[in-house]
Coordinates of C-alpha atoms in Angstrom, one line a residue:
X15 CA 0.0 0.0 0.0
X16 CA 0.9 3.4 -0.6
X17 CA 0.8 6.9 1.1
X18 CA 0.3 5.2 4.4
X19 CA -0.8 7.8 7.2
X20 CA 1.7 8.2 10.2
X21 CA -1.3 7.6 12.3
X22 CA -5.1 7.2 12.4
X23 CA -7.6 10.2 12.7
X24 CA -9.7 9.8 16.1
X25 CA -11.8 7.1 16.5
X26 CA -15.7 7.2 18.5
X27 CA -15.1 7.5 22.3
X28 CA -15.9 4.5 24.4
X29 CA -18.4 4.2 26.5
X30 CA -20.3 6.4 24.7
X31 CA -23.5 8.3 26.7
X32 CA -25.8 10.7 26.4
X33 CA -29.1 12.1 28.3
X34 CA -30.8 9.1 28.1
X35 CA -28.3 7.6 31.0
X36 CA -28.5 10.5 33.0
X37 CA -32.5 10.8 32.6
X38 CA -31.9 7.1 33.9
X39 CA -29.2 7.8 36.9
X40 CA -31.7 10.6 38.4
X41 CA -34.8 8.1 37.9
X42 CA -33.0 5.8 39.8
X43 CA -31.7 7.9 42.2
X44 CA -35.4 10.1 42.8
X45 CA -37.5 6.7 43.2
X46 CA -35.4 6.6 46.7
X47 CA -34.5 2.9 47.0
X48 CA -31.6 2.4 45.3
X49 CA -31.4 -1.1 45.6
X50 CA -33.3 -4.1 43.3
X51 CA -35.6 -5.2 46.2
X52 CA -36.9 -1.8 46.4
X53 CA -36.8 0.2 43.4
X54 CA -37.9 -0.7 39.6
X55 CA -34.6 -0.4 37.5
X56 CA -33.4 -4.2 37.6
X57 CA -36.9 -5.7 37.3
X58 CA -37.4 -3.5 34.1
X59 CA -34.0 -4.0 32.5
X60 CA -34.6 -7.8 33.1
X61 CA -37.6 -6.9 31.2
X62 CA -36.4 -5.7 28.1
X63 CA -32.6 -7.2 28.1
X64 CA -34.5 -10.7 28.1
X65 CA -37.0 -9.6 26.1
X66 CA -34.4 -8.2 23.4
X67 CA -32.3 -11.5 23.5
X68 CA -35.8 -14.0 23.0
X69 CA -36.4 -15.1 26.7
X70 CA -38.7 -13.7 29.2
X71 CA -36.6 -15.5 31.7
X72 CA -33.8 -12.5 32.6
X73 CA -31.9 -12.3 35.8
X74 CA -29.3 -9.1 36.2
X75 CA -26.1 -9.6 38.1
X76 CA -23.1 -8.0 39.9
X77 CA -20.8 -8.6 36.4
X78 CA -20.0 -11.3 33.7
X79 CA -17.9 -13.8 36.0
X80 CA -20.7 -13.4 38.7
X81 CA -23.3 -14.3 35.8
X82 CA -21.7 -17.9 34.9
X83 CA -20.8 -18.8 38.6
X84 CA -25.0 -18.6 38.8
X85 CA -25.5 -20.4 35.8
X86 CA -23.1 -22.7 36.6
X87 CA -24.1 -23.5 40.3
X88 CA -28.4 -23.9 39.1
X89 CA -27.3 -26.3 36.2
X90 CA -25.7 -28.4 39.4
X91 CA -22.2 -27.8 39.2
X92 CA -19.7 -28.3 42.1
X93 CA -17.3 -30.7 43.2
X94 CA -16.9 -33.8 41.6
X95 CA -17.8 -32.9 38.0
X96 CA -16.3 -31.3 34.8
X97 CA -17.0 -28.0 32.8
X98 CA -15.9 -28.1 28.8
X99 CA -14.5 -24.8 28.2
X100 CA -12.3 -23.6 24.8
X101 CA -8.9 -23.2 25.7
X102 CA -8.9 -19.5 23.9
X103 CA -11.2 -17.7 26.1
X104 CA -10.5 -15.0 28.9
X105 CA -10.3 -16.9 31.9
X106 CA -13.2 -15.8 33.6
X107 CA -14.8 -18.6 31.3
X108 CA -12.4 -21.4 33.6
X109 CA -12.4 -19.8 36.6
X110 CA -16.3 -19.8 37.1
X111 CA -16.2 -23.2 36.9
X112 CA -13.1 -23.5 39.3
X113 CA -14.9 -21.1 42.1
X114 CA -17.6 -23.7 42.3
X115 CA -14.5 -26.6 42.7
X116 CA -15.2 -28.2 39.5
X117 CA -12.8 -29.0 36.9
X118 CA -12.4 -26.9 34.1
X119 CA -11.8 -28.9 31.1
X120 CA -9.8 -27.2 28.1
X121 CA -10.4 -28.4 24.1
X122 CA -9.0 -26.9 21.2
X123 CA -11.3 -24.3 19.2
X124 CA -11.5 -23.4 15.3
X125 CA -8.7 -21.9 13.8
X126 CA -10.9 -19.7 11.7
X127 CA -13.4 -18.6 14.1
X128 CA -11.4 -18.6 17.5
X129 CA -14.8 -20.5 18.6
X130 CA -14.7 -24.0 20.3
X131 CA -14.6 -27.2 18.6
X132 CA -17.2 -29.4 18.4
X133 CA -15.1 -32.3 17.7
X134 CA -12.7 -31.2 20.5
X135 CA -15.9 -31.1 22.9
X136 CA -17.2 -34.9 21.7
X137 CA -13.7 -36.0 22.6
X138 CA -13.5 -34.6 26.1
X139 CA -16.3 -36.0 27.4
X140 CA -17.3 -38.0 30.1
X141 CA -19.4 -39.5 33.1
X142 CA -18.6 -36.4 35.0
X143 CA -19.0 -34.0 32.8
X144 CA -21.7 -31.3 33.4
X145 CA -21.9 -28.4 31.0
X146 CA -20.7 -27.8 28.0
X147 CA -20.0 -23.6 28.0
X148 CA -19.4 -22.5 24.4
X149 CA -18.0 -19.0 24.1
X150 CA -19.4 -17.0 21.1
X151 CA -15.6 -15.0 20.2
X152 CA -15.5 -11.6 19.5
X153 CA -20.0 -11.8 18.7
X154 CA -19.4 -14.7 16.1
X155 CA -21.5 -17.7 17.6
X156 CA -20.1 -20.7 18.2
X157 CA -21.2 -23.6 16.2
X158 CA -24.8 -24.1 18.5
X159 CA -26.2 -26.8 15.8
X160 CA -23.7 -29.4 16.4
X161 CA -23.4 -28.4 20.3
X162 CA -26.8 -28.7 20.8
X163 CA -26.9 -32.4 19.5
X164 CA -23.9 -32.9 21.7
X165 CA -25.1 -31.6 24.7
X166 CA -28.5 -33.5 24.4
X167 CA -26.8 -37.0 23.6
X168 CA -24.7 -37.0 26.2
X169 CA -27.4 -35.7 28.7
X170 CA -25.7 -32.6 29.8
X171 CA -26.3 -28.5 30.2
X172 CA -25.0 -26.3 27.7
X173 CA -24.2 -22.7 29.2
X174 CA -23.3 -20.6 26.1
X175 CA -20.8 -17.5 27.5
X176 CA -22.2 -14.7 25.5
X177 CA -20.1 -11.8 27.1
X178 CA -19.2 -10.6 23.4
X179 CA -22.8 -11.1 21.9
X180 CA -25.1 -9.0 22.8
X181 CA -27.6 -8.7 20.5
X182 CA -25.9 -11.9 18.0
X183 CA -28.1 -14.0 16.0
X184 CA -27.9 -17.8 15.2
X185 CA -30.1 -18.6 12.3
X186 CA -32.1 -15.3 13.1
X187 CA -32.3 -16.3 16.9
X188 CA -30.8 -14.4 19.6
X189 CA -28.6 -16.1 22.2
X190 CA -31.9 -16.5 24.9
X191 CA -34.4 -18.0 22.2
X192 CA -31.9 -21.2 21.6
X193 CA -33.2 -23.2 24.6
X194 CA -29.9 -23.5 26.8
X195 CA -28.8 -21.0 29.5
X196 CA -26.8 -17.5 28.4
X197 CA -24.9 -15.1 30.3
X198 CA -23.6 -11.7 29.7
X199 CA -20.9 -9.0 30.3
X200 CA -21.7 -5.5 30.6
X201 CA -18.1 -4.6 31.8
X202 CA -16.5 -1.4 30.2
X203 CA -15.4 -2.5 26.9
X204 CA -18.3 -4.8 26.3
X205 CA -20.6 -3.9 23.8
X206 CA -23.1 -2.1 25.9
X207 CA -21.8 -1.2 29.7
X208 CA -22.1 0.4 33.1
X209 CA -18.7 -0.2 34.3
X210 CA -19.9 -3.8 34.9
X211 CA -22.7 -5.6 35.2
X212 CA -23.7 -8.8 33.8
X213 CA -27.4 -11.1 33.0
X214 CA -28.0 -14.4 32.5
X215 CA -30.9 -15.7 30.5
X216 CA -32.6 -18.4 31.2
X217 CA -35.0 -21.4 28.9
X218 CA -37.6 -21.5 32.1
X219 CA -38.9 -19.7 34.9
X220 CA -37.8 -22.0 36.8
X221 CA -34.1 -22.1 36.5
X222 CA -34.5 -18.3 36.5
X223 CA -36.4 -18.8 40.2
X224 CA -33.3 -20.8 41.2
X225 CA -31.2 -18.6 40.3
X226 CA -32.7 -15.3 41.9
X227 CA -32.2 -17.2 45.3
X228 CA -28.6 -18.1 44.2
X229 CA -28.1 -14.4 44.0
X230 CA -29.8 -12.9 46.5
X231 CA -28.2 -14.6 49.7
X232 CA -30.7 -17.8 49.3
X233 CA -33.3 -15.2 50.2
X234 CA -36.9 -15.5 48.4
X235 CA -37.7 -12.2 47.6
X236 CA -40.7 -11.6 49.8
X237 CA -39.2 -13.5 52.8
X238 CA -39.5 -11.2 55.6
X239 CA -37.9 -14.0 58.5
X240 CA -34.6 -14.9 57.0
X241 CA -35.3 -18.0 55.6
X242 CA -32.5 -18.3 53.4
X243 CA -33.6 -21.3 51.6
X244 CA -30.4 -22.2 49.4
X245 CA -26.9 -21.2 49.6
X246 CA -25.7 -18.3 47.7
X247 CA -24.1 -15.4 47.9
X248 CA -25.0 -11.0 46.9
X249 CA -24.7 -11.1 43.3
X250 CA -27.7 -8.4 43.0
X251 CA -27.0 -5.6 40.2
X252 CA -27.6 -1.8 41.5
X253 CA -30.5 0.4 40.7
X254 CA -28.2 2.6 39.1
X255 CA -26.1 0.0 37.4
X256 CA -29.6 -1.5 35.3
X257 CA -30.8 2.7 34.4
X258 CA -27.5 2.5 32.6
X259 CA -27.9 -0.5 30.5
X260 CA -31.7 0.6 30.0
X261 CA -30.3 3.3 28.2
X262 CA -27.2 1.4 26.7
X263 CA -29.4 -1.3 25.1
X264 CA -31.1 1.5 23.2
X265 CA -28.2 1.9 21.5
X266 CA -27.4 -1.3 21.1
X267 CA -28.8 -1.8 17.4
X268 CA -28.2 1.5 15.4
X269 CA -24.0 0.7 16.6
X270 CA -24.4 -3.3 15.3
X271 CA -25.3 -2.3 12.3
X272 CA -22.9 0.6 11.6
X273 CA -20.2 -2.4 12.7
X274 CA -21.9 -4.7 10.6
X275 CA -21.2 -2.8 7.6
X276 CA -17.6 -1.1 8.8
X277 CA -16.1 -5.1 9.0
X278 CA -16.7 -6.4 5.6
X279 CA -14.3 -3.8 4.4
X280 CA -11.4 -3.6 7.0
X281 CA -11.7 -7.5 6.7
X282 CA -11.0 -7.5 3.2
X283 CA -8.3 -4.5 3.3
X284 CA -6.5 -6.8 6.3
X285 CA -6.8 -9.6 3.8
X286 CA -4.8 -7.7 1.2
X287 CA -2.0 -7.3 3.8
X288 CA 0.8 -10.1 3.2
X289 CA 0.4 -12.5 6.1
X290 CA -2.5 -10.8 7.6
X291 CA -5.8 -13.8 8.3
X292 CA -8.9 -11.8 9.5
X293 CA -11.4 -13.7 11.9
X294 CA -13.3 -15.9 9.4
X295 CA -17.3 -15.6 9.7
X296 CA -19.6 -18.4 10.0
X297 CA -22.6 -17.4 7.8
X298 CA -25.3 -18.9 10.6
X299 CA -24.3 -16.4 12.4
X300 CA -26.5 -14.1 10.6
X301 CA -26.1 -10.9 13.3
X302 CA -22.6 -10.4 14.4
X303 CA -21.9 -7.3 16.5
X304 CA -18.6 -7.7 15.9
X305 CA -17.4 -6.9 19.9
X306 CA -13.5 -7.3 18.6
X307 CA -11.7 -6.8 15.4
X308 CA -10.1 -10.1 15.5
X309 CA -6.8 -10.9 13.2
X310 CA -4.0 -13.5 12.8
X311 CA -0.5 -12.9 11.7
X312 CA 0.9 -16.8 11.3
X313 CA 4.5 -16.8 12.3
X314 CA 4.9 -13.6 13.7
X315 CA 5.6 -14.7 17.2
X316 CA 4.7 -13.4 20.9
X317 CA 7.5 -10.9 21.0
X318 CA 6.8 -9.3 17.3
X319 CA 3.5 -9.1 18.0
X320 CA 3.8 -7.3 21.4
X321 CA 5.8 -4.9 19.2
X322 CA 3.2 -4.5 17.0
X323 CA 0.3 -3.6 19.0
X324 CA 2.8 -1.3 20.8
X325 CA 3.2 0.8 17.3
X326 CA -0.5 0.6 16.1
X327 CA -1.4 2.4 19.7
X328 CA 0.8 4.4 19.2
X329 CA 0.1 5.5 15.4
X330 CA -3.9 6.0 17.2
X331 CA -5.4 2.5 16.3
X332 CA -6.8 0.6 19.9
X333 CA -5.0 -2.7 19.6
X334 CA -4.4 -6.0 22.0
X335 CA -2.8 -8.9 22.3
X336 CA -5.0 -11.8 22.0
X337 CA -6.2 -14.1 25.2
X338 CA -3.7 -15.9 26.5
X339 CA -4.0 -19.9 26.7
X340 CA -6.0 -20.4 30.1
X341 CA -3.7 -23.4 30.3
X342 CA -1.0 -21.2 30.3
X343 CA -1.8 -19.0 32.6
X344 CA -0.7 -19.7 36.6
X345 CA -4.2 -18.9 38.0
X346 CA -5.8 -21.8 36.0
X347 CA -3.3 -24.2 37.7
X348 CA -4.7 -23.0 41.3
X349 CA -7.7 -25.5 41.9
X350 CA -9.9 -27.1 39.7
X351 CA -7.4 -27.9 36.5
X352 CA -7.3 -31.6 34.8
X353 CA -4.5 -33.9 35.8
X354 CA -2.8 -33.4 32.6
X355 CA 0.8 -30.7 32.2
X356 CA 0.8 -28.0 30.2
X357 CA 2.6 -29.9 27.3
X358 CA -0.5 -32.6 27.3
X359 CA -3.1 -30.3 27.0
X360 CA -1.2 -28.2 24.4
X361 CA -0.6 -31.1 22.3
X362 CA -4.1 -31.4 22.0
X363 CA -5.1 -27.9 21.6
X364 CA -2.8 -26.9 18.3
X365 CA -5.1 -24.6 17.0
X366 CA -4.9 -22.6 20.2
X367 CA -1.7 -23.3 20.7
X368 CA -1.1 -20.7 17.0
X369 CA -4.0 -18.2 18.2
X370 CA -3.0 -17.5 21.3
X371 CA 0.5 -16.7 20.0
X372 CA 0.1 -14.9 16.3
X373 CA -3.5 -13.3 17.2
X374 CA -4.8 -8.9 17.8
X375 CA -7.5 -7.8 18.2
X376 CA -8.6 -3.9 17.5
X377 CA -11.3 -2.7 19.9
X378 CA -15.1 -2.5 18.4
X379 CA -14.9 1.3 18.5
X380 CA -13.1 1.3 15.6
X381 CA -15.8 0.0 13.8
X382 CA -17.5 2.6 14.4
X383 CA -15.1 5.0 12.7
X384 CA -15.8 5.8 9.1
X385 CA -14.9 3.9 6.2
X386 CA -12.0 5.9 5.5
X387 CA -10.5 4.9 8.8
X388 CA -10.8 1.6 7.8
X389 CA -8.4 2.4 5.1
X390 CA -6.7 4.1 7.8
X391 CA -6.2 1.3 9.9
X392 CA -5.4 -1.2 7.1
X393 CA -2.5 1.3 5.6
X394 CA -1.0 1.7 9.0
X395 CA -0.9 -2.0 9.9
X396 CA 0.9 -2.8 6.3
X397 CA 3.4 -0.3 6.8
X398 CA 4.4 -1.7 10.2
X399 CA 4.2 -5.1 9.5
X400 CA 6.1 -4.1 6.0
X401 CA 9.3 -1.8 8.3

């Protein structure tokens, strides 16, 4: 490429807000109980976050870890059984299972769509096994057809970690109208935010009933004696955490689809660039909101690539390093990991192995720059990679 810009012209500001929050922060804060069990904020953002994502069946929570620790404990996990998680995830995705004492399981994902294998997951099954949790990478779902059959023959839950897809389709169904269990992050950089936050949505009223008393102290929500009927722990979101993402989801839509048309063409300007493999896109998913701007560079190796993000940030492009292997990180090893090494499970997570080491990601605010930023992005990336 040519006449490559020095750096890129200023990108949208993250989190973005408007009146709309803060017609929602003095709501909250003029009703004059500013927790859930008093005031109206949760109960109504449950509302329309579950009614947004196809399930009437919402419950709001303290943040996104918080959310699949809940989901997690109501499907029945604890000591004694396993939790299938992909190896390339942030590790809150392990970890939930490993607060409960369980044993989080890594298998290899795909090397186009950074999502989980389903082959990997048939292979890492067994009697103890108790959820299958999917993560849907970056807004692109994993691949929920051949999960859903795997969950169902082997006679176990499938919690799909949604943190990066709100508002994602499958087949022209949201996350909540696919019949398992979904939870989601609301934490800064997610997609829509209040700092933190998180939701899980739930197939039943039932599990969703379970679940309230897992986060409310075991505590039925008109109990006035202290009954505390099942364990648990304070997992309830704020009053002025849910008049936030009231107002966030409103926005959720009009920025999908201005990222829904910016990635199509830095994807295919990052494909131009010698080396460069964008995130591939699996056409079921027919509504991706794109939370990262995921790309591979095969070969270029951990250090390189540290160097790289260092000169997109500073030439004005938001860049990352990619997740780190939760098998290679120390806190995995703490409680809860397989009785395998490091080598053993790498040897059977190759695809990982290369994603963990050659991928960036750009943060989803740049797609909502314009399209000549795109080119923007694209020309500043080839010149580094090219110096």
């Amino acid at each position: 490429m040519s006449g490559q810009p020095s750096t890129v012209s200023e990108f949208p500001e993250w989190p973005q807000y408007g009146d709309e929050e803060r017609t929602g922060l003095i709501r909250a804060l003029e009703q004059g109980q500013w927790w859930r069990m008093g005031g109206s904020e949760v109960d109504s953002f449950e509302r329309e976050f579950g009614d947004y994502h196809g399930s009437p069946h919402a419950l709001a929570v303290t943040n996104g870890t918080h959310a699949l620790e809940v989901a997690l404990e109501v499907l029945g996990v604890g000591p004694g059984t396993e939790v299938i998680v992909p190896a390339f995830t942030f590790i809150s995705s392990s970890l939930a299972a490993q607060r409960l004492g369980a044993v989080a399981v890594p298998v290899d994902v795909d090397l186009d769509t950074y999502c989980v294998d389903p082959a990997a997951v048939e292979a890492a099954i067994t009697p103890r096994t108790k959820v299958i949790m999917p993560v849907h990478m970056a807004g692109q779902f994993a691949d929920m057809d051949a999960l859903d059959k795997l969950a169902a023959d082997a006679g176990v839950a499938l919690l799909q970690d949604a943190a990066h897809a709100q508002g994602a389709q499958w087949r022209g169904r949201r996350a909540g109208a696919l019949g398992s269990v979904a939870a989601f992050s609301f934490q800064n950089g997610k997609l829509m935010t209040a700092g933190e936050g998180g939701a899980v949505v739930f197939p039943d009223e039932e599990l969703r009933e379970r679940a309230f008393l897992v986060h409310s102290c075991g505590r039925p929500r008109t109990d006035r004696e202290y009954l505390h009927s099942t364990t648990g722990s304070n997992y309830r979101m704020s009053e002025f955490t849910a008049a936030v993402l009231r107002a966030q989801l409103t926005r959720l839509d009009e920025q999908i689809a201005l990222r829904e048309q910016r990635w199509p063409l830095l994807s295919s300007l990052l494909a131009e660039i010698p080396g460069v493999v964008p995130q591939a896109t699996d056409p079921r998913t027919d509504r991706n909101p794109h939370y990262m701007a995921m790309f591979r560079i095969p070969g270029i190796g951990i250090e390189r690539r540290r160097a790289v993000v260092d000169a997109l940030i500073a030439r004005g492009v938001p860049a990352f390093v990619a997740f780190r292997a939760i098998y290679r990180c120390e806190g995995f090893w703490k409680a809860g990991a397989p009785d395998e090494s490091v080598e053993e499970i790498a040897a059977r997570c190759p695809n990982t192995e290369q994603i963990h080491s050659d991928c960036l990601w750009l943060h989803h605010r740049t797609l909502l720059g314009t399209e000549q930023q795109m080119h923007e992005i694209a020309a500043v990336l080839a010149d580094i990679l090219a110096g």
